[in-house]
Short mmCIF file of C-alpha atoms and ligand atoms in Angstrom, two decimals:
data_model
loop_
_atom_site.label_atom_id
_atom_site.label_comp_id
_atom_site.label_asym_id
_atom_site.label_seq_id
_atom_site.Cartn_x
_atom_site.Cartn_y
_atom_site.Cartn_z
CA MET A 1 0.00 0.00 0.00
CA THR A 2 1.29 3.47 -0.80
CA GLN A 3 0.88 6.02 1.94
CA THR A 4 0.13 9.68 2.34
CA GLY A 5 2.22 12.25 0.50
CA GLN A 6 2.15 10.50 -2.89
CA LEU A 7 0.05 11.33 -5.92
CA SER A 8 -2.36 8.42 -6.01
CA LYS A 9 -2.48 6.83 -2.65
CA THR A 10 -4.42 4.89 -0.10
CA ILE A 11 -5.15 7.09 2.89
CA SER A 12 -5.13 4.89 5.97
CA HIS A 13 -5.73 5.12 9.70
CA TRP A 14 -3.00 6.08 12.19
CA LEU A 15 -2.44 4.00 15.29
CA ASN A 16 0.45 3.66 17.73
CA ASN A 17 2.50 6.26 15.80
CA ASP A 18 2.26 4.43 12.48
CA PHE A 19 -0.02 3.98 9.48
CA PHE A 20 -2.60 1.29 10.02
CA ALA A 21 -4.41 -0.39 7.11
CA GLY A 22 -7.18 -2.01 9.14
CA VAL A 23 -9.33 -4.88 7.86
CA SER A 24 -12.00 -2.98 5.92
CA ASN A 25 -11.58 -3.07 2.17
CA VAL A 26 -14.15 -0.34 1.59
CA THR A 27 -12.68 2.93 0.30
CA ALA A 28 -13.98 6.29 -0.94
CA PRO A 29 -12.40 8.56 -3.55
CA VAL A 30 -10.63 11.76 -2.53
CA ALA A 31 -10.44 14.37 -5.30
CA ASN A 32 -8.60 17.59 -6.05
CA PRO A 33 -11.57 19.97 -6.42
CA ALA A 34 -9.62 22.25 -8.77
CA THR A 35 -9.06 19.51 -11.35
CA GLY A 36 -11.67 16.90 -10.55
CA ASP A 37 -8.88 14.27 -10.47
CA VAL A 38 -9.13 11.48 -7.93
CA THR A 39 -5.85 11.75 -6.03
CA GLY A 40 -6.33 9.00 -3.51
CA ARG A 41 -8.73 6.65 -1.80
CA VAL A 42 -9.49 6.83 1.89
CA VAL A 43 -10.22 3.65 3.78
CA LEU A 44 -13.63 3.61 5.42
CA GLY A 45 -13.04 1.76 8.64
CA SER A 46 -15.16 -1.09 9.94
CA ALA A 47 -16.33 -1.49 13.53
CA GLN A 48 -13.38 -3.86 14.01
CA ASP A 49 -10.96 -1.17 12.81
CA ALA A 50 -12.56 1.30 15.20
CA HIS A 51 -12.08 -1.18 18.06
CA ALA A 52 -8.39 -1.51 17.20
CA VAL A 53 -7.84 2.26 17.23
CA ILE A 54 -9.89 2.87 20.38
CA ASP A 55 -8.11 -0.02 22.14
CA ALA A 56 -4.70 1.47 21.24
CA ALA A 57 -5.77 4.83 22.69
CA ALA A 58 -7.15 3.18 25.83
CA ALA A 59 -3.88 1.29 26.32
CA ALA A 60 -1.81 4.46 25.93
CA PHE A 61 -3.96 6.55 28.29
CA PRO A 62 -2.70 5.51 31.78
CA GLU A 63 0.94 6.29 31.06
CA TRP A 64 0.10 9.59 29.33
CA ARG A 65 -2.22 10.58 32.18
CA ASP A 66 0.68 10.06 34.58
CA ALA A 67 3.24 11.93 32.44
CA SER A 68 4.27 15.06 34.32
CA LEU A 69 2.91 18.42 33.24
CA ALA A 70 6.49 19.45 32.52
CA LYS A 71 6.92 16.57 30.07
CA ARG A 72 3.55 17.13 28.40
CA THR A 73 4.27 20.84 28.04
CA GLN A 74 7.67 20.19 26.42
CA ILE A 75 6.01 17.99 23.78
CA LEU A 76 3.35 20.65 23.19
CA PHE A 77 6.03 23.31 22.66
CA LYS A 78 7.91 21.04 20.28
CA PHE A 79 4.71 20.34 18.32
CA ARG A 80 4.04 24.08 18.13
CA ASP A 81 7.57 24.76 16.82
CA LEU A 82 7.39 22.05 14.17
CA LEU A 83 3.96 23.25 13.07
CA ASN A 84 5.17 26.82 12.86
CA GLN A 85 8.18 25.82 10.75
CA ARG A 86 6.33 23.51 8.37
CA LYS A 87 2.78 24.82 8.19
CA GLY A 88 3.18 25.62 4.48
CA GLU A 89 3.19 21.86 3.78
CA LEU A 90 -0.05 21.44 5.67
CA ALA A 91 -1.68 24.38 3.86
CA GLU A 92 -0.85 22.79 0.50
CA ILE A 93 -2.37 19.47 1.56
CA ILE A 94 -5.53 21.31 2.59
CA THR A 95 -5.74 23.16 -0.74
CA ARG A 96 -5.26 19.94 -2.73
CA GLU A 97 -8.17 18.19 -1.01
CA HIS A 98 -10.46 21.05 0.03
CA GLY A 99 -9.94 23.59 -2.77
CA LYS A 100 -9.56 26.77 -0.67
CA VAL A 101 -6.71 29.05 -1.74
CA VAL A 102 -3.35 28.41 -0.07
CA SER A 103 -3.31 31.73 1.82
CA ASP A 104 -6.70 30.87 3.30
CA ALA A 105 -5.50 27.36 4.17
CA LEU A 106 -2.53 28.93 5.92
CA GLY A 107 -4.95 31.19 7.79
CA GLU A 108 -6.81 28.16 9.12
CA VAL A 109 -3.55 26.55 10.24
CA ASN A 110 -2.56 29.77 12.02
CA ARG A 111 -5.85 29.86 13.90
CA GLY A 112 -5.37 26.21 14.89
CA GLN A 113 -1.82 26.96 16.01
CA GLU A 114 -3.21 29.57 18.39
CA VAL A 115 -5.01 26.78 20.25
CA VAL A 116 -1.74 24.83 20.47
CA GLU A 117 -0.14 27.95 21.96
CA PHE A 118 -3.01 28.25 24.45
CA ALA A 119 -2.57 24.59 25.40
CA CYS A 120 1.15 25.17 26.05
CA GLY A 121 -0.05 26.94 29.21
CA ILE A 122 -1.81 23.81 30.49
CA ALA A 123 0.09 23.77 33.78
CA HIS A 124 -1.46 27.10 34.67
CA LEU A 125 -4.86 26.21 33.20
CA LEU A 126 -5.18 23.04 35.29
CA LYS A 127 -4.47 24.67 38.64
CA GLY A 128 -7.21 23.87 41.12
CA GLY A 129 -8.38 25.63 44.27
CA PHE A 130 -7.14 25.07 47.83
CA THR A 131 -8.88 26.07 51.02
CA GLU A 132 -6.93 25.75 54.26
CA ASN A 133 -8.86 25.15 57.48
CA ALA A 134 -12.24 24.80 55.79
CA SER A 135 -13.16 23.11 59.05
CA THR A 136 -10.82 22.93 62.05
CA LYS A 137 -7.55 21.48 60.72
CA VAL A 138 -9.37 20.27 57.63
CA ASP A 139 -8.30 21.39 54.14
CA VAL A 140 -10.28 21.12 50.92
CA TYR A 141 -8.85 21.19 47.42
CA SER A 142 -9.90 20.48 43.88
CA ILE A 143 -7.99 18.85 41.04
CA ARG A 144 -8.85 18.35 37.38
CA GLN A 145 -8.11 14.98 35.81
CA PRO A 146 -8.29 13.79 32.19
CA LEU A 147 -11.29 11.83 30.93
CA GLY A 148 -9.54 8.96 29.13
CA VAL A 149 -10.12 8.26 25.41
CA VAL A 150 -11.73 11.25 23.72
CA GLY A 151 -13.20 11.22 20.21
CA ILE A 152 -13.11 14.14 17.77
CA ILE A 153 -15.27 14.07 14.64
CA SER A 154 -14.58 16.88 12.20
CA PRO A 155 -16.16 18.37 9.04
CA PHE A 156 -14.65 18.88 5.60
CA ASN A 157 -14.43 22.65 5.68
CA PHE A 158 -11.53 23.04 8.15
CA PRO A 159 -9.49 19.83 7.95
CA ALA A 160 -6.77 21.21 10.26
CA MET A 161 -8.27 24.04 12.33
CA VAL A 162 -11.37 22.27 13.63
CA PRO A 163 -9.45 19.22 14.93
CA MET A 164 -6.99 21.70 16.45
CA TRP A 165 -9.83 23.40 18.33
CA PHE A 166 -9.87 20.26 20.43
CA PHE A 167 -6.83 17.95 20.34
CA PRO A 168 -4.12 20.30 21.69
CA ILE A 169 -6.10 20.87 24.89
CA ALA A 170 -7.26 17.25 25.11
CA ILE A 171 -3.68 15.96 24.82
CA ALA A 172 -2.22 18.62 27.10
CA ALA A 173 -4.78 17.67 29.75
CA GLY A 174 -3.63 14.03 29.63
CA ASN A 175 -6.24 12.37 27.38
CA ALA A 176 -5.70 9.96 24.48
CA VAL A 177 -7.31 11.14 21.23
CA VAL A 178 -9.10 9.37 18.39
CA LEU A 179 -9.65 11.81 15.51
CA LYS A 180 -12.23 10.91 12.86
CA PRO A 181 -11.65 13.39 10.00
CA SER A 182 -14.01 14.10 7.12
CA GLU A 183 -13.70 11.43 4.46
CA LYS A 184 -13.66 14.23 1.85
CA ASN A 185 -10.21 15.51 2.89
CA PRO A 186 -8.54 13.06 5.28
CA SER A 187 -4.82 13.67 4.56
CA ALA A 188 -4.27 16.70 6.82
CA SER A 189 -4.98 14.53 9.86
CA LEU A 190 -2.18 12.11 8.94
CA TRP A 191 0.28 14.95 8.43
CA LEU A 192 -0.61 16.21 11.92
CA ALA A 193 -0.21 12.68 13.31
CA GLU A 194 3.31 12.41 11.87
CA LEU A 195 4.11 15.80 13.40
CA TRP A 196 3.01 14.61 16.85
CA LYS A 197 5.27 11.59 16.47
CA GLU A 198 8.19 13.85 15.54
CA ALA A 199 7.40 16.04 18.55
CA GLY A 200 7.86 13.00 20.80
CA LEU A 201 4.26 12.17 21.68
CA PRO A 202 4.13 8.56 22.93
CA ALA A 203 2.48 5.97 20.68
CA GLY A 204 -1.29 5.69 21.01
CA VAL A 205 -1.94 9.17 22.42
CA PHE A 206 -2.99 10.65 19.06
CA ASN A 207 -4.75 8.32 16.63
CA VAL A 208 -6.67 8.78 13.40
CA LEU A 209 -9.67 6.67 12.48
CA GLN A 210 -10.85 7.11 8.88
CA GLY A 211 -14.42 6.37 7.89
CA ASP A 212 -18.05 7.34 7.90
CA LYS A 213 -21.13 6.55 9.99
CA THR A 214 -19.88 3.05 10.90
CA VAL A 215 -16.89 4.36 12.86
CA VAL A 216 -18.80 7.41 14.18
CA ASP A 217 -21.36 5.05 15.70
CA GLU A 218 -18.55 3.06 17.31
CA LEU A 219 -17.10 6.23 18.87
CA LEU A 220 -20.55 7.14 20.17
CA THR A 221 -21.27 3.81 21.82
CA ASN A 222 -17.94 2.13 22.67
CA PRO A 223 -17.63 2.02 26.48
CA LYS A 224 -13.92 2.87 26.28
CA VAL A 225 -14.66 6.31 24.78
CA ALA A 226 -15.35 8.97 27.42
CA SER A 227 -16.33 11.95 25.29
CA VAL A 228 -17.00 13.08 21.75
CA SER A 229 -16.40 16.54 20.28
CA PHE A 230 -18.27 16.87 17.00
CA VAL A 231 -18.41 19.62 14.39
CA GLY A 232 -20.57 19.34 11.29
CA SER A 233 -24.10 19.84 10.00
CA THR A 234 -27.04 20.27 12.37
CA PRO A 235 -28.87 16.97 11.70
CA ILE A 236 -25.69 14.95 12.36
CA ALA A 237 -24.79 17.12 15.37
CA GLN A 238 -28.19 16.39 16.84
CA TYR A 239 -27.78 12.67 16.18
CA VAL A 240 -24.30 12.63 17.70
CA TYR A 241 -25.50 14.50 20.79
CA ALA A 242 -28.52 12.25 21.38
CA THR A 243 -26.71 8.97 20.66
CA GLY A 244 -23.56 9.77 22.61
CA ALA A 245 -25.42 11.20 25.59
CA ALA A 246 -27.69 8.13 25.70
CA ALA A 247 -24.51 6.04 25.96
CA GLY A 248 -23.44 8.13 28.96
CA LYS A 249 -20.73 10.16 27.23
CA ARG A 250 -19.78 13.78 27.56
CA ILE A 251 -20.75 15.37 24.24
CA GLN A 252 -20.23 18.73 22.57
CA ALA A 253 -21.76 18.87 19.07
CA LEU A 254 -21.38 22.01 16.99
CA GLY A 255 -23.82 22.24 14.09
CA GLY A 256 -24.68 24.31 11.03
CA ALA A 257 -25.28 28.00 10.58
CA LYS A 258 -27.09 30.74 8.70
CA ASN A 259 -25.21 33.86 9.65
CA HIS A 260 -26.79 37.28 9.18
CA ALA A 261 -25.07 40.66 8.99
CA LEU A 262 -27.17 43.67 9.93
CA ILE A 263 -26.23 46.87 8.11
CA LEU A 264 -27.66 50.03 9.63
CA PRO A 265 -28.17 53.18 7.54
CA ASP A 266 -25.33 55.01 9.31
CA ALA A 267 -22.75 52.30 8.53
CA ASP A 268 -19.68 52.89 6.40
CA LEU A 269 -21.07 51.18 3.29
CA ASP A 270 -17.65 50.61 1.71
CA LEU A 271 -16.51 48.82 4.86
CA ALA A 272 -19.77 46.83 4.97
CA ALA A 273 -19.56 45.88 1.28
CA ASP A 274 -15.94 44.74 1.64
CA ALA A 275 -16.96 42.70 4.68
CA MET A 276 -19.95 41.09 2.90
CA VAL A 277 -17.73 40.01 0.01
CA ASN A 278 -14.94 38.68 2.25
CA ALA A 279 -17.29 36.86 4.62
CA GLY A 280 -19.77 35.75 1.96
CA PHE A 281 -17.38 34.40 -0.65
CA GLY A 282 -14.12 33.63 1.20
CA SER A 283 -13.43 29.88 1.08
CA ALA A 284 -16.32 29.74 -1.47
CA GLY A 285 -18.77 30.31 1.37
CA GLU A 286 -17.82 26.98 2.95
CA ARG A 287 -17.27 28.41 6.41
CA CYS A 288 -19.57 27.95 9.37
CA MET A 289 -18.98 31.65 10.10
CA ALA A 290 -19.61 32.78 6.50
CA ILE A 291 -22.17 35.55 6.13
CA SER A 292 -24.99 34.24 3.96
CA VAL A 293 -27.62 36.92 4.62
CA ALA A 294 -27.05 40.68 4.53
CA VAL A 295 -29.95 42.49 6.18
CA ALA A 296 -30.07 46.02 4.77
CA VAL A 297 -31.95 48.44 7.02
CA GLY A 298 -33.78 51.44 5.53
CA PRO A 299 -32.79 53.36 2.41
CA ILE A 300 -29.25 52.03 1.92
CA ALA A 301 -30.12 48.76 0.17
CA ASP A 302 -29.66 49.90 -3.46
CA GLU A 303 -26.27 51.43 -2.78
CA LEU A 304 -25.12 48.47 -0.68
CA VAL A 305 -26.16 45.91 -3.31
CA ALA A 306 -24.36 47.87 -6.03
CA LYS A 307 -21.17 48.07 -3.96
CA ILE A 308 -21.24 44.33 -3.14
CA ALA A 309 -21.94 43.38 -6.78
CA GLU A 310 -19.08 45.51 -8.10
CA ARG A 311 -16.62 43.93 -5.67
CA ALA A 312 -17.88 40.36 -6.06
CA ALA A 313 -17.67 40.55 -9.86
CA ALA A 314 -13.94 41.29 -9.57
CA ILE A 315 -13.14 38.12 -7.55
CA LYS A 316 -10.64 35.86 -9.33
CA ILE A 317 -11.85 32.26 -9.30
CA GLY A 318 -9.34 29.50 -9.84
CA ASP A 319 -7.04 26.80 -8.58
CA GLY A 320 -6.08 27.61 -5.00
CA THR A 321 -2.41 27.00 -5.73
CA LYS A 322 -2.46 29.83 -8.31
CA ASP A 323 -3.08 33.53 -7.83
CA SER A 324 -6.80 33.15 -7.10
CA ASP A 325 -9.10 34.78 -4.53
CA MET A 326 -11.59 31.93 -4.38
CA GLY A 327 -11.24 28.24 -5.16
CA PRO A 328 -13.72 25.54 -6.21
CA LEU A 329 -16.32 23.82 -4.05
CA VAL A 330 -15.33 20.64 -2.24
CA THR A 331 -17.06 18.02 -4.40
CA LYS A 332 -19.05 17.89 -7.61
CA ALA A 333 -22.14 16.79 -5.68
CA HIS A 334 -21.87 19.81 -3.39
CA ARG A 335 -21.27 22.16 -6.31
CA ASP A 336 -24.40 20.83 -8.03
CA LYS A 337 -26.43 21.14 -4.82
CA VAL A 338 -25.45 24.81 -4.44
CA ALA A 339 -26.22 25.46 -8.13
CA ALA A 340 -29.68 23.94 -7.57
CA TYR A 341 -30.26 26.46 -4.75
CA ILE A 342 -29.41 29.29 -7.14
CA GLU A 343 -32.01 27.95 -9.55
CA ALA A 344 -34.57 27.70 -6.73
CA GLY A 345 -33.89 31.28 -5.63
CA GLU A 346 -34.50 32.50 -9.16
CA THR A 347 -37.72 30.47 -9.44
CA ASP A 348 -38.88 31.76 -6.05
CA GLY A 349 -38.62 35.34 -7.32
CA ALA A 350 -35.38 36.62 -5.80
CA LYS A 351 -33.47 39.03 -8.04
CA VAL A 352 -30.25 37.50 -9.38
CA VAL A 353 -27.75 40.36 -9.29
CA LEU A 354 -24.71 38.16 -9.95
CA ASP A 355 -24.98 34.57 -11.19
CA GLY A 356 -22.15 32.23 -10.19
CA ARG A 357 -23.23 29.61 -12.68
CA ASN A 358 -21.64 31.70 -15.45
CA VAL A 359 -18.20 31.32 -13.94
CA SER A 360 -14.93 31.41 -15.79
CA ALA A 361 -12.25 29.80 -13.63
CA ASP A 362 -8.47 29.58 -13.91
CA GLY A 363 -8.37 25.86 -13.25
CA GLY A 364 -9.11 22.39 -14.59
CA ALA A 365 -12.05 21.92 -16.95
CA ASP A 366 -13.48 19.29 -14.60
CA GLY A 367 -13.01 21.34 -11.42
CA PHE A 368 -16.00 21.94 -9.16
CA TRP A 369 -16.46 25.62 -10.04
CA LEU A 370 -19.13 28.06 -9.04
CA GLY A 371 -18.68 31.82 -8.89
CA PRO A 372 -20.06 34.29 -6.35
CA THR A 373 -23.83 34.66 -6.53
CA LEU A 374 -25.70 37.68 -5.18
CA PHE A 375 -29.45 37.69 -4.63
CA ASP A 376 -31.49 40.79 -3.81
CA ASN A 377 -35.08 41.04 -2.51
CA VAL A 378 -34.85 37.71 -0.73
CA THR A 379 -37.70 36.84 1.66
CA PRO A 380 -37.74 34.31 4.51
CA HIS A 381 -39.97 31.76 2.76
CA MET A 382 -37.40 31.17 -0.02
CA SER A 383 -35.09 28.16 0.32
CA VAL A 384 -32.04 30.36 -0.35
CA TYR A 385 -32.97 32.09 2.90
CA SER A 386 -34.20 29.21 5.03
CA ASP A 387 -31.56 26.56 4.24
CA GLU A 388 -27.87 26.47 5.01
CA ILE A 389 -26.43 26.46 1.47
CA PHE A 390 -22.73 26.37 2.39
CA GLY A 391 -21.58 27.89 -0.88
CA PRO A 392 -20.74 31.28 -2.43
CA VAL A 393 -24.31 32.59 -2.31
CA LEU A 394 -25.15 35.84 -0.54
CA SER A 395 -28.76 36.91 -0.05
CA VAL A 396 -29.80 40.50 0.65
CA VAL A 397 -32.98 40.92 2.69
CA ARG A 398 -34.43 44.44 2.89
CA VAL A 399 -36.12 45.59 6.09
CA GLU A 400 -37.46 48.93 7.31
CA ALA A 401 -35.94 49.20 10.76
CA TYR A 402 -33.50 47.75 13.32
CA ASP A 403 -36.32 45.93 15.14
CA ASP A 404 -37.36 44.08 11.98
CA ALA A 405 -33.76 42.98 11.44
CA LEU A 406 -33.36 41.81 15.03
CA LYS A 407 -36.63 39.87 14.87
CA LEU A 408 -35.50 38.16 11.66
CA ILE A 409 -32.16 37.11 13.14
CA ASN A 410 -33.64 35.97 16.43
CA SER A 411 -36.35 33.93 14.68
CA ASN A 412 -33.77 31.97 12.73
CA PRO A 413 -33.26 28.44 14.08
CA TYR A 414 -29.46 28.81 13.84
CA GLY A 415 -27.40 31.02 16.13
CA ASN A 416 -23.74 30.58 15.25
CA GLY A 417 -22.37 34.01 14.25
CA THR A 418 -23.70 37.43 13.37
CA ALA A 419 -22.39 40.94 12.78
CA ILE A 420 -23.64 44.49 12.91
CA PHE A 421 -22.26 47.35 10.81
CA THR A 422 -22.89 50.77 12.26
CA ASN A 423 -21.21 53.91 13.58
CA ASP A 424 -23.68 54.10 16.47
CA GLY A 425 -22.16 52.62 19.64
CA GLY A 426 -25.54 52.56 21.36
CA ALA A 427 -27.12 50.51 18.56
CA ALA A 428 -24.18 48.11 18.57
CA ARG A 429 -24.42 47.67 22.32
CA ARG A 430 -28.15 47.06 22.10
CA PHE A 431 -27.56 44.45 19.39
CA GLN A 432 -24.92 42.52 21.34
CA ASN A 433 -27.32 42.44 24.26
CA GLU A 434 -30.48 41.45 22.38
CA VAL A 435 -29.32 39.05 19.69
CA THR A 436 -29.71 35.30 20.35
CA VAL A 437 -26.48 34.25 18.65
CA GLY A 438 -23.31 32.87 20.22
CA MET A 439 -20.65 34.94 18.45
CA VAL A 440 -21.18 38.60 17.60
CA GLY A 441 -19.09 40.95 15.47
CA ILE A 442 -19.32 44.73 15.68
CA ASN A 443 -17.99 46.03 12.37
CA VAL A 444 -16.22 42.63 12.21
CA PRO A 445 -17.78 40.17 9.78
CA ILE A 446 -16.29 36.85 10.92
CA PRO A 447 -16.03 37.10 14.71
CA VAL A 448 -14.14 33.86 15.36
CA PRO A 449 -13.03 34.06 19.00
CA MET A 450 -9.37 33.87 19.99
CA ALA A 451 -8.12 30.55 21.36
CA TYR A 452 -8.33 31.80 24.96
CA TYR A 453 -12.03 32.57 24.51
CA SER A 454 -14.41 29.83 23.41
CA PHE A 455 -16.00 29.16 20.02
CA GLY A 456 -19.63 28.16 19.87
CA GLY A 457 -23.08 29.04 18.64
CA TRP A 458 -26.53 28.94 20.19
CA LYS A 459 -29.77 27.17 19.27
CA ALA A 460 -29.44 24.66 16.36
CA SER A 461 -25.75 25.59 15.98
CA LEU A 462 -24.62 23.75 19.13
CA PHE A 463 -25.88 20.81 21.17
CA GLY A 464 -24.36 20.39 24.61
CA ASP A 465 -23.09 22.76 27.26
CA SER A 466 -19.52 23.40 26.19
CA HIS A 467 -18.11 25.59 23.49
CA ALA A 468 -14.80 24.73 21.84
CA HIS A 469 -11.36 25.71 23.26
CA GLY A 470 -10.61 28.39 25.85
CA MET A 471 -11.59 27.49 29.41
CA ASP A 472 -14.62 25.59 28.08
CA GLY A 473 -12.14 23.28 26.37
CA VAL A 474 -10.08 22.77 29.52
CA GLN A 475 -13.23 21.96 31.47
CA PHE A 476 -14.64 19.69 28.78
CA PHE A 477 -11.50 17.55 28.62
CA THR A 478 -11.11 17.19 32.38
CA ARG A 479 -13.30 16.24 35.28
CA GLN A 480 -13.16 17.70 38.68
CA LYS A 481 -12.27 15.90 41.86
CA THR A 482 -12.56 17.55 45.25
CA VAL A 483 -10.53 16.25 48.20
CA THR A 484 -11.16 16.90 51.87
CA GLN A 485 -8.17 16.06 54.09
CA ARG A 486 -7.25 16.01 57.77
CA TRP A 487 -3.67 15.25 58.80
CA LEU A 488 -2.76 16.99 62.04
CA ASP A 489 -4.24 15.86 65.30
CA PRO A 490 -6.87 13.59 63.80
CA SER A 491 -9.58 13.77 66.38
CA HIS A 492 -11.19 10.51 67.22
CA GLY A 493 -14.69 11.67 67.81
CA GLY A 494 -15.99 8.18 68.23
CA ILE A 495 -19.01 6.81 66.49
CA ASN A 496 -21.35 9.52 65.14
CA LEU A 497 -23.81 8.68 62.40
CA GLY A 498 -24.78 12.35 61.89
CA PHE A 499 -23.96 14.21 58.68
CA PRO A 500 -20.45 15.81 58.86
CA GLN A 501 -20.65 19.37 60.24
CA ASN A 502 -17.96 22.04 59.94
CA GLY A 503 -16.68 23.62 63.05
P1 LIG B 601 -21.32 16.65 7.94
O1 LIG B 601 -22.30 16.77 9.04
O2 LIG B 601 -21.77 16.05 6.66
O3 LIG B 601 -20.06 15.76 8.40
C1 LIG B 601 -19.38 16.02 9.61
C2 LIG B 601 -18.76 14.73 10.12
O4 LIG B 601 -19.80 13.81 10.40
C3 LIG B 601 -17.84 14.06 9.11
O5 LIG B 601 -16.71 13.56 9.78
C4 LIG B 601 -18.69 12.95 8.54
O6 LIG B 601 -17.95 11.83 8.14
C5 LIG B 601 -19.62 12.60 9.68
N1 LIG B 601 -20.94 12.14 9.21
C6 LIG B 601 -21.58 12.50 8.08
N2 LIG B 601 -22.76 11.89 8.00
C7 LIG B 601 -22.88 11.10 9.09
C8 LIG B 601 -23.90 10.22 9.59
N3 LIG B 601 -25.03 10.01 8.92
N4 LIG B 601 -23.68 9.62 10.77
C9 LIG B 601 -22.56 9.82 11.46
N5 LIG B 601 -21.56 10.63 11.03
C10 LIG B 601 -21.71 11.27 9.88
O7 LIG B 601 -20.70 18.09 7.71
P2 LIG B 601 -19.71 18.56 6.56
O8 LIG B 601 -20.47 18.64 5.27
O9 LIG B 601 -18.46 17.79 6.61
O10 LIG B 601 -19.35 20.04 7.07
C11 LIG B 601 -20.15 21.15 6.81
C12 LIG B 601 -21.10 21.43 7.95
O11 LIG B 601 -20.37 21.63 9.15
C13 LIG B 601 -21.90 22.71 7.76
O12 LIG B 601 -23.22 22.48 8.20
C14 LIG B 601 -21.21 23.71 8.66
O13 LIG B 601 -22.00 24.77 9.11
C15 LIG B 601 -20.81 22.83 9.79
N6 LIG B 601 -19.71 23.43 10.54
C16 LIG B 601 -20.02 23.96 11.76
C17 LIG B 601 -19.04 24.56 12.51
C18 LIG B 601 -19.36 25.15 13.84
O14 LIG B 601 -18.43 25.51 14.54
N7 LIG B 601 -20.60 25.26 14.25
C19 LIG B 601 -17.72 24.60 12.03
C20 LIG B 601 -17.43 24.03 10.80
C21 LIG B 601 -18.45 23.45 10.06
#
């Protein structure tokens, strides 16, 4: 079997610091979206393969749990250094299998690296509390301990950053990880696995399990798995949450999105138009924080639409390894699904200001191309408004006043990200207070929180209690233990069946 890094290859699992073929002979094609060429085949693991990977992680856990914080931190720092030196390689792998332009792929790696840097401070982050003399000569203290084997299931749109939202903190906290990447672009995970090995991580602490629902179901029900961190579409997030929680696991499941930007009449319209184009069409709209609805308040709509259209028409579409602004969509099936939404929007009566189906791309004839599409006069009953399209399609909805815009956003089932564009501090403050969305930008279109804050949406965009990374991440990947101790002068109070009292 040929391994990762070659042109046409079999993309395998990773177990005990080595490639692992497993027993399943089922594979799925992995394509370069800019050419349409199949560049490899990823193995789709069986339940037996999942057992082997989970067992390896479970076997590695006790020793890793007992590794000192100093040792764990040194490995984290080494991993961070190697990643920083060689992240260009990872960005190219992402572009070859996802399609996003290399600079954008590098951006995702940089944001993931920030979580590694946060996790380098694990010794500080894990400090517990200590109370001396809580009762006479009795001390109480709390410690945080790792969970055991933790599963991470990631989507296609950030093959490096989303896993890195979770695994640096999970590993730093002493857990053993099983990462199940998207089968659409599985190679980045193996590159990261090799980097961990080079950084000195013991065998079995970071493992990769390739596959689809079969291995996901194993992660959700196998008694050796303590938790699952999932990121993907809302229906699967809901399924993962319900199934994993029913099996007694700790679950965080981040789902889909339909992010609105609210543009008030006093906003800087050039700034807002730039932001709509960047956030609407960057990464071909395949970001969970992409803006897909621009809500234009009052009389500015005509001017705003014209400014967005002018900018969007100038976007260079092409192979992400060339001098392009926007790459192809991830698969042909997804490209065709997004094109069908454009057709539906037209049929439903939205005004097509810019039609991405007429794209001319600097890339392979069989690439999965679709240009930026701009709809005006969109209303909530249209499928381009109600559904998460996850492509380069931006809808403008016109409303009379701030309250109409707020009502629209708050009635949406999703609540991942949102943004307001205004020069009125009072309006911005009111919006951040009133909007039912987890991440809010004020004149910032893609408000992805820093690693030391936490990333997560509300409503149908997240199932569970924990957001990703930051202190939520530290808490998710550890459980608390509280110890009450008495050493000096233990008083023998004799038999007393009463509830312990403090004195
Ligand atoms: P997806 O839900 O199709 O797949 C996500 C993961 O679930 C993959 O690893 C996939 O193999 C697995 N999966 C797919 N179908 C399954 C099934 N029936 N049973 C069990 N597992 C299954 O999502 P995607 O298309 O890879 O990614 C795009 C979606 O992810 C969008 O909805 C986007 O909004 C969302 N997303 C959300 C966030 C967030 O932070 N909220 C971040 C990135 C992406």
